Amino acid sequence: MRTLNHVLIAALLGALFVATPVAAAENLDGAWATDGSACDKIFVKKGGRIVFTDTSELHGGGFVIEGNRVRARASTCDIKSSRTVGAVTHMLANCASDIMLSSVQLSVRQPAPDTLVRIFPGMEGMEMTYKRCAM
């Protein structure tokens, strides 16, 4: 179940990256965490690349956006299509982990440049917020 959650998180954020205009999309590259104060415990930079620490799962969830690809600790997603309605972007992503391939539908909004919010349509009030990590 934890791997599936990582796949969904990664797909959600990667989808927003691809769905926004190029100027805004470039601004989404980087590391994103559920707990912005734990960024240094979730991510490190090695060889110019952002990677997960060995103990990242102990400090919250996160993902890395690089172009049109999104990496979580145990999965990678590619956004295939997106549609924006008002302030919400709905996306369809193909995700892969070591144990499965899946198509995932996600909905997100970006209330501030360093904040992304995943919305769960049909579940009023349920959201997940991510903060950008300065790397």
JSON list of C-alpha atoms in Angstrom, two decimals:
[
{"chain": "A", "resi": 1, "resn": "MET", "atom": "CA", "xyz": [0.00, 0.00, 0.00]},
{"chain": "A", "resi": 2, "resn": "ARG", "atom": "CA", "xyz": [2.88, 2.38, 0.79]},
{"chain": "A", "resi": 3, "resn": "THR", "atom": "CA", "xyz": [4.30, 1.90, -2.75]},
{"chain": "A", "resi": 4, "resn": "LEU", "atom": "CA", "xyz": [0.92, 2.69, -4.31]},
{"chain": "A", "resi": 5, "resn": "ASN", "atom": "CA", "xyz": [0.73, 5.90, -2.25]},
{"chain": "A", "resi": 6, "resn": "HIS", "atom": "CA", "xyz": [4.17, 6.91, -3.52]},
{"chain": "A", "resi": 7, "resn": "VAL", "atom": "CA", "xyz": [3.06, 6.24, -7.10]},
{"chain": "A", "resi": 8, "resn": "LEU", "atom": "CA", "xyz": [-0.05, 8.37, -6.65]},
{"chain": "A", "resi": 9, "resn": "ILE", "atom": "CA", "xyz": [1.86, 11.22, -5.04]},
{"chain": "A", "resi": 10, "resn": "ALA", "atom": "CA", "xyz": [4.49, 11.28, -7.73]},
{"chain": "A", "resi": 11, "resn": "ALA", "atom": "CA", "xyz": [1.95, 11.14, -10.53]},
{"chain": "A", "resi": 12, "resn": "LEU", "atom": "CA", "xyz": [-0.08, 13.95, -9.04]},
{"chain": "A", "resi": 13, "resn": "LEU", "atom": "CA", "xyz": [2.75, 16.42, -8.91]},
{"chain": "A", "resi": 14, "resn": "GLY", "atom": "CA", "xyz": [4.34, 15.45, -12.14]},
{"chain": "A", "resi": 15, "resn": "ALA", "atom": "CA", "xyz": [1.05, 15.93, -13.87]},
{"chain": "A", "resi": 16, "resn": "LEU", "atom": "CA", "xyz": [0.79, 19.50, -12.72]},
{"chain": "A", "resi": 17, "resn": "PHE", "atom": "CA", "xyz": [4.26, 20.17, -14.05]},
{"chain": "A", "resi": 18, "resn": "VAL", "atom": "CA", "xyz": [3.39, 19.00, -17.55]},
{"chain": "A", "resi": 19, "resn": "ALA", "atom": "CA", "xyz": [-0.07, 20.56, -17.53]},
{"chain": "A", "resi": 20, "resn": "THR", "atom": "CA", "xyz": [1.01, 24.14, -16.85]},
{"chain": "A", "resi": 21, "resn": "PRO", "atom": "CA", "xyz": [2.49, 26.60, -19.37]},
{"chain": "A", "resi": 22, "resn": "VAL", "atom": "CA", "xyz": [6.23, 26.25, -20.00]},
{"chain": "A", "resi": 23, "resn": "ALA", "atom": "CA", "xyz": [7.27, 29.31, -17.97]},
{"chain": "A", "resi": 24, "resn": "ALA", "atom": "CA", "xyz": [5.32, 28.11, -14.94]},
{"chain": "A", "resi": 25, "resn": "ALA", "atom": "CA", "xyz": [6.29, 24.47, -15.47]},
{"chain": "A", "resi": 26, "resn": "GLU", "atom": "CA", "xyz": [9.99, 25.22, -15.26]},
{"chain": "A", "resi": 27, "resn": "ASN", "atom": "CA", "xyz": [9.27, 26.69, -11.84]},
{"chain": "A", "resi": 28, "resn": "LEU", "atom": "CA", "xyz": [8.01, 23.29, -10.55]},
{"chain": "A", "resi": 29, "resn": "ASP", "atom": "CA", "xyz": [11.25, 21.36, -11.07]},
{"chain": "A", "resi": 30, "resn": "GLY", "atom": "CA", "xyz": [12.78, 20.27, -7.79]},
{"chain": "A", "resi": 31, "resn": "ALA", "atom": "CA", "xyz": [12.03, 18.41, -4.59]},
{"chain": "A", "resi": 32, "resn": "TRP", "atom": "CA", "xyz": [8.62, 18.51, -2.87]},
{"chain": "A", "resi": 33, "resn": "ALA", "atom": "CA", "xyz": [7.80, 17.17, 0.62]},
{"chain": "A", "resi": 34, "resn": "THR", "atom": "CA", "xyz": [4.73, 16.74, 2.80]},
{"chain": "A", "resi": 35, "resn": "ASP", "atom": "CA", "xyz": [6.72, 18.32, 5.65]},
{"chain": "A", "resi": 36, "resn": "GLY", "atom": "CA", "xyz": [8.72, 21.31, 4.45]},
{"chain": "A", "resi": 37, "resn": "SER", "atom": "CA", "xyz": [10.71, 21.42, 7.69]},
{"chain": "A", "resi": 38, "resn": "ALA", "atom": "CA", "xyz": [12.05, 17.89, 7.07]},
{"chain": "A", "resi": 39, "resn": "CYS", "atom": "CA", "xyz": [13.44, 18.49, 3.56]},
{"chain": "A", "resi": 40, "resn": "ASP", "atom": "CA", "xyz": [17.04, 17.83, 4.63]},
{"chain": "A", "resi": 41, "resn": "LYS", "atom": "CA", "xyz": [15.95, 14.50, 6.11]},
{"chain": "A", "resi": 42, "resn": "ILE", "atom": "CA", "xyz": [14.08, 13.44, 2.95]},
{"chain": "A", "resi": 43, "resn": "PHE", "atom": "CA", "xyz": [16.39, 14.67, 0.14]},
{"chain": "A", "resi": 44, "resn": "VAL", "atom": "CA", "xyz": [20.10, 15.19, -0.52]},
{"chain": "A", "resi": 45, "resn": "LYS", "atom": "CA", "xyz": [22.01, 16.30, -3.58]},
{"chain": "A", "resi": 46, "resn": "LYS", "atom": "CA", "xyz": [24.51, 13.80, -5.02]},
{"chain": "A", "resi": 47, "resn": "GLY", "atom": "CA", "xyz": [26.42, 14.44, -8.20]},
{"chain": "A", "resi": 48, "resn": "GLY", "atom": "CA", "xyz": [24.15, 17.37, -9.07]},
{"chain": "A", "resi": 49, "resn": "ARG", "atom": "CA", "xyz": [21.01, 15.22, -8.75]},
{"chain": "A", "resi": 50, "resn": "ILE", "atom": "CA", "xyz": [18.40, 15.28, -6.00]},
{"chain": "A", "resi": 51, "resn": "VAL", "atom": "CA", "xyz": [18.00, 11.84, -4.39]},
{"chain": "A", "resi": 52, "resn": "PHE", "atom": "CA", "xyz": [16.16, 10.40, -1.41]},
{"chain": "A", "resi": 53, "resn": "THR", "atom": "CA", "xyz": [17.99, 9.81, 1.86]},
{"chain": "A", "resi": 54, "resn": "ASP", "atom": "CA", "xyz": [18.16, 6.26, 3.21]},
{"chain": "A", "resi": 55, "resn": "THR", "atom": "CA", "xyz": [15.70, 7.24, 5.96]},
{"chain": "A", "resi": 56, "resn": "SER", "atom": "CA", "xyz": [13.38, 9.50, 3.93]},
{"chain": "A", "resi": 57, "resn": "GLU", "atom": "CA", "xyz": [10.26, 7.44, 4.62]},
{"chain": "A", "resi": 58, "resn": "LEU", "atom": "CA", "xyz": [10.63, 8.11, 8.34]},
{"chain": "A", "resi": 59, "resn": "HIS", "atom": "CA", "xyz": [10.18, 11.85, 7.79]},
{"chain": "A", "resi": 60, "resn": "GLY", "atom": "CA", "xyz": [7.20, 12.08, 5.44]},
{"chain": "A", "resi": 61, "resn": "GLY", "atom": "CA", "xyz": [6.45, 11.69, 1.78]},
{"chain": "A", "resi": 62, "resn": "GLY", "atom": "CA", "xyz": [7.97, 13.45, -1.15]},
{"chain": "A", "resi": 63, "resn": "PHE", "atom": "CA", "xyz": [8.84, 13.41, -4.83]},
{"chain": "A", "resi": 64, "resn": "VAL", "atom": "CA", "xyz": [11.18, 15.06, -7.33]},
{"chain": "A", "resi": 65, "resn": "ILE", "atom": "CA", "xyz": [10.03, 16.73, -10.54]},
{"chain": "A", "resi": 66, "resn": "GLU", "atom": "CA", "xyz": [12.52, 16.68, -13.42]},
{"chain": "A", "resi": 67, "resn": "GLY", "atom": "CA", "xyz": [11.03, 17.87, -16.69]},
{"chain": "A", "resi": 68, "resn": "ASN", "atom": "CA", "xyz": [8.00, 15.72, -17.50]},
{"chain": "A", "resi": 69, "resn": "ARG", "atom": "CA", "xyz": [9.09, 12.94, -15.15]},
{"chain": "A", "resi": 70, "resn": "VAL", "atom": "CA", "xyz": [8.26, 12.59, -11.47]},
{"chain": "A", "resi": 71, "resn": "ARG", "atom": "CA", "xyz": [10.21, 10.34, -9.11]},
{"chain": "A", "resi": 72, "resn": "ALA", "atom": "CA", "xyz": [9.05, 9.11, -5.73]},
{"chain": "A", "resi": 73, "resn": "ARG", "atom": "CA", "xyz": [11.15, 6.81, -3.58]},
{"chain": "A", "resi": 74, "resn": "ALA", "atom": "CA", "xyz": [9.75, 3.65, -5.18]},
{"chain": "A", "resi": 75, "resn": "SER", "atom": "CA", "xyz": [8.13, 4.81, -8.44]},
{"chain": "A", "resi": 76, "resn": "THR", "atom": "CA", "xyz": [8.39, 6.93, -11.56]},
{"chain": "A", "resi": 77, "resn": "CYS", "atom": "CA", "xyz": [5.51, 8.56, -13.47]},
{"chain": "A", "resi": 78, "resn": "ASP", "atom": "CA", "xyz": [5.06, 10.11, -16.92]},
{"chain": "A", "resi": 79, "resn": "ILE", "atom": "CA", "xyz": [2.09, 12.43, -17.53]},
{"chain": "A", "resi": 80, "resn": "LYS", "atom": "CA", "xyz": [0.11, 11.45, -20.64]},
{"chain": "A", "resi": 81, "resn": "SER", "atom": "CA", "xyz": [-2.72, 14.01, -20.67]},
{"chain": "A", "resi": 82, "resn": "SER", "atom": "CA", "xyz": [-4.12, 16.88, -18.65]},
{"chain": "A", "resi": 83, "resn": "ARG", "atom": "CA", "xyz": [-7.02, 19.31, -18.55]},
{"chain": "A", "resi": 84, "resn": "THR", "atom": "CA", "xyz": [-7.39, 22.48, -16.48]},
{"chain": "A", "resi": 85, "resn": "VAL", "atom": "CA", "xyz": [-10.79, 23.59, -15.22]},
{"chain": "A", "resi": 86, "resn": "GLY", "atom": "CA", "xyz": [-10.59, 26.86, -13.28]},
{"chain": "A", "resi": 87, "resn": "ALA", "atom": "CA", "xyz": [-7.75, 26.55, -10.76]},
{"chain": "A", "resi": 88, "resn": "VAL", "atom": "CA", "xyz": [-7.71, 22.73, -10.80]},
{"chain": "A", "resi": 89, "resn": "THR", "atom": "CA", "xyz": [-5.64, 20.59, -13.15]},
{"chain": "A", "resi": 90, "resn": "HIS", "atom": "CA", "xyz": [-6.87, 17.04, -13.82]},
{"chain": "A", "resi": 91, "resn": "MET", "atom": "CA", "xyz": [-4.27, 14.60, -15.15]},
{"chain": "A", "resi": 92, "resn": "LEU", "atom": "CA", "xyz": [-3.75, 11.05, -16.36]},
{"chain": "A", "resi": 93, "resn": "ALA", "atom": "CA", "xyz": [-0.32, 9.52, -15.69]},
{"chain": "A", "resi": 94, "resn": "ASN", "atom": "CA", "xyz": [1.40, 6.23, -16.39]},
{"chain": "A", "resi": 95, "resn": "CYS", "atom": "CA", "xyz": [3.36, 5.11, -13.34]},
{"chain": "A", "resi": 96, "resn": "ALA", "atom": "CA", "xyz": [5.79, 2.27, -12.74]},
{"chain": "A", "resi": 97, "resn": "SER", "atom": "CA", "xyz": [7.26, 0.76, -9.60]},
{"chain": "A", "resi": 98, "resn": "ASP", "atom": "CA", "xyz": [9.27, -2.40, -9.06]},
{"chain": "A", "resi": 99, "resn": "ILE", "atom": "CA", "xyz": [6.07, -4.40, -8.71]},
{"chain": "A", "resi": 100, "resn": "MET", "atom": "CA", "xyz": [3.41, -2.78, -10.92]},
{"chain": "A", "resi": 101, "resn": "LEU", "atom": "CA", "xyz": [2.39, -0.53, -13.78]},
{"chain": "A", "resi": 102, "resn": "SER", "atom": "CA", "xyz": [-0.71, 1.64, -13.45]},
{"chain": "A", "resi": 103, "resn": "SER", "atom": "CA", "xyz": [-2.67, 4.51, -14.95]},
{"chain": "A", "resi": 104, "resn": "VAL", "atom": "CA", "xyz": [-3.52, 7.12, -12.33]},
{"chain": "A", "resi": 105, "resn": "GLN", "atom": "CA", "xyz": [-5.99, 10.01, -12.50]},
{"chain": "A", "resi": 106, "resn": "LEU", "atom": "CA", "xyz": [-5.04, 12.99, -10.32]},
{"chain": "A", "resi": 107, "resn": "SER", "atom": "CA", "xyz": [-6.32, 16.49, -9.52]},
{"chain": "A", "resi": 108, "resn": "VAL", "atom": "CA", "xyz": [-4.16, 19.33, -8.15]},
{"chain": "A", "resi": 109, "resn": "ARG", "atom": "CA", "xyz": [-4.04, 23.07, -7.59]},
{"chain": "A", "resi": 110, "resn": "GLN", "atom": "CA", "xyz": [-1.12, 25.40, -6.85]},
{"chain": "A", "resi": 111, "resn": "PRO", "atom": "CA", "xyz": [-2.21, 28.08, -4.34]},
{"chain": "A", "resi": 112, "resn": "ALA", "atom": "CA", "xyz": [1.32, 29.55, -4.07]},
{"chain": "A", "resi": 113, "resn": "PRO", "atom": "CA", "xyz": [4.61, 29.13, -5.99]},
{"chain": "A", "resi": 114, "resn": "ASP", "atom": "CA", "xyz": [6.10, 26.79, -3.37]},
{"chain": "A", "resi": 115, "resn": "THR", "atom": "CA", "xyz": [2.92, 24.86, -2.50]},
{"chain": "A", "resi": 116, "resn": "LEU", "atom": "CA", "xyz": [1.00, 22.12, -4.32]},
{"chain": "A", "resi": 117, "resn": "VAL", "atom": "CA", "xyz": [-2.29, 20.65, -3.12]},
{"chain": "A", "resi": 118, "resn": "ARG", "atom": "CA", "xyz": [-3.69, 17.31, -4.22]},
{"chain": "A", "resi": 119, "resn": "ILE", "atom": "CA", "xyz": [-7.47, 17.25, -4.34]},
{"chain": "A", "resi": 120, "resn": "PHE", "atom": "CA", "xyz": [-9.54, 14.07, -4.13]},
{"chain": "A", "resi": 121, "resn": "PRO", "atom": "CA", "xyz": [-12.70, 14.63, -6.23]},
{"chain": "A", "resi": 122, "resn": "GLY", "atom": "CA", "xyz": [-15.76, 13.12, -4.61]},
{"chain": "A", "resi": 123, "resn": "MET", "atom": "CA", "xyz": [-14.20, 13.34, -1.12]},
{"chain": "A", "resi": 124, "resn": "GLU", "atom": "CA", "xyz": [-15.12, 16.83, 0.04]},
{"chain": "A", "resi": 125, "resn": "GLY", "atom": "CA", "xyz": [-12.41, 18.44, 2.17]},
{"chain": "A", "resi": 126, "resn": "MET", "atom": "CA", "xyz": [-9.76, 15.75, 1.62]},
{"chain": "A", "resi": 127, "resn": "GLU", "atom": "CA", "xyz": [-6.44, 17.24, 0.44]},
{"chain": "A", "resi": 128, "resn": "MET", "atom": "CA", "xyz": [-2.67, 16.64, 0.65]},
{"chain": "A", "resi": 129, "resn": "THR", "atom": "CA", "xyz": [-0.31, 19.62, 0.73]},
{"chain": "A", "resi": 130, "resn": "TYR", "atom": "CA", "xyz": [3.32, 19.58, -0.45]},
{"chain": "A", "resi": 131, "resn": "LYS", "atom": "CA", "xyz": [6.03, 22.20, 0.10]},
{"chain": "A", "resi": 132, "resn": "ARG", "atom": "CA", "xyz": [8.97, 22.86, -2.19]},
{"chain": "A", "resi": 133, "resn": "CYS", "atom": "CA", "xyz": [12.38, 22.09, -0.68]},
{"chain": "A", "resi": 134, "resn": "ALA", "atom": "CA", "xyz": [15.24, 24.52, -1.28]},
{"chain": "A", "resi": 135, "resn": "MET", "atom": "CA", "xyz": [18.05, 22.38, -2.63]}
]
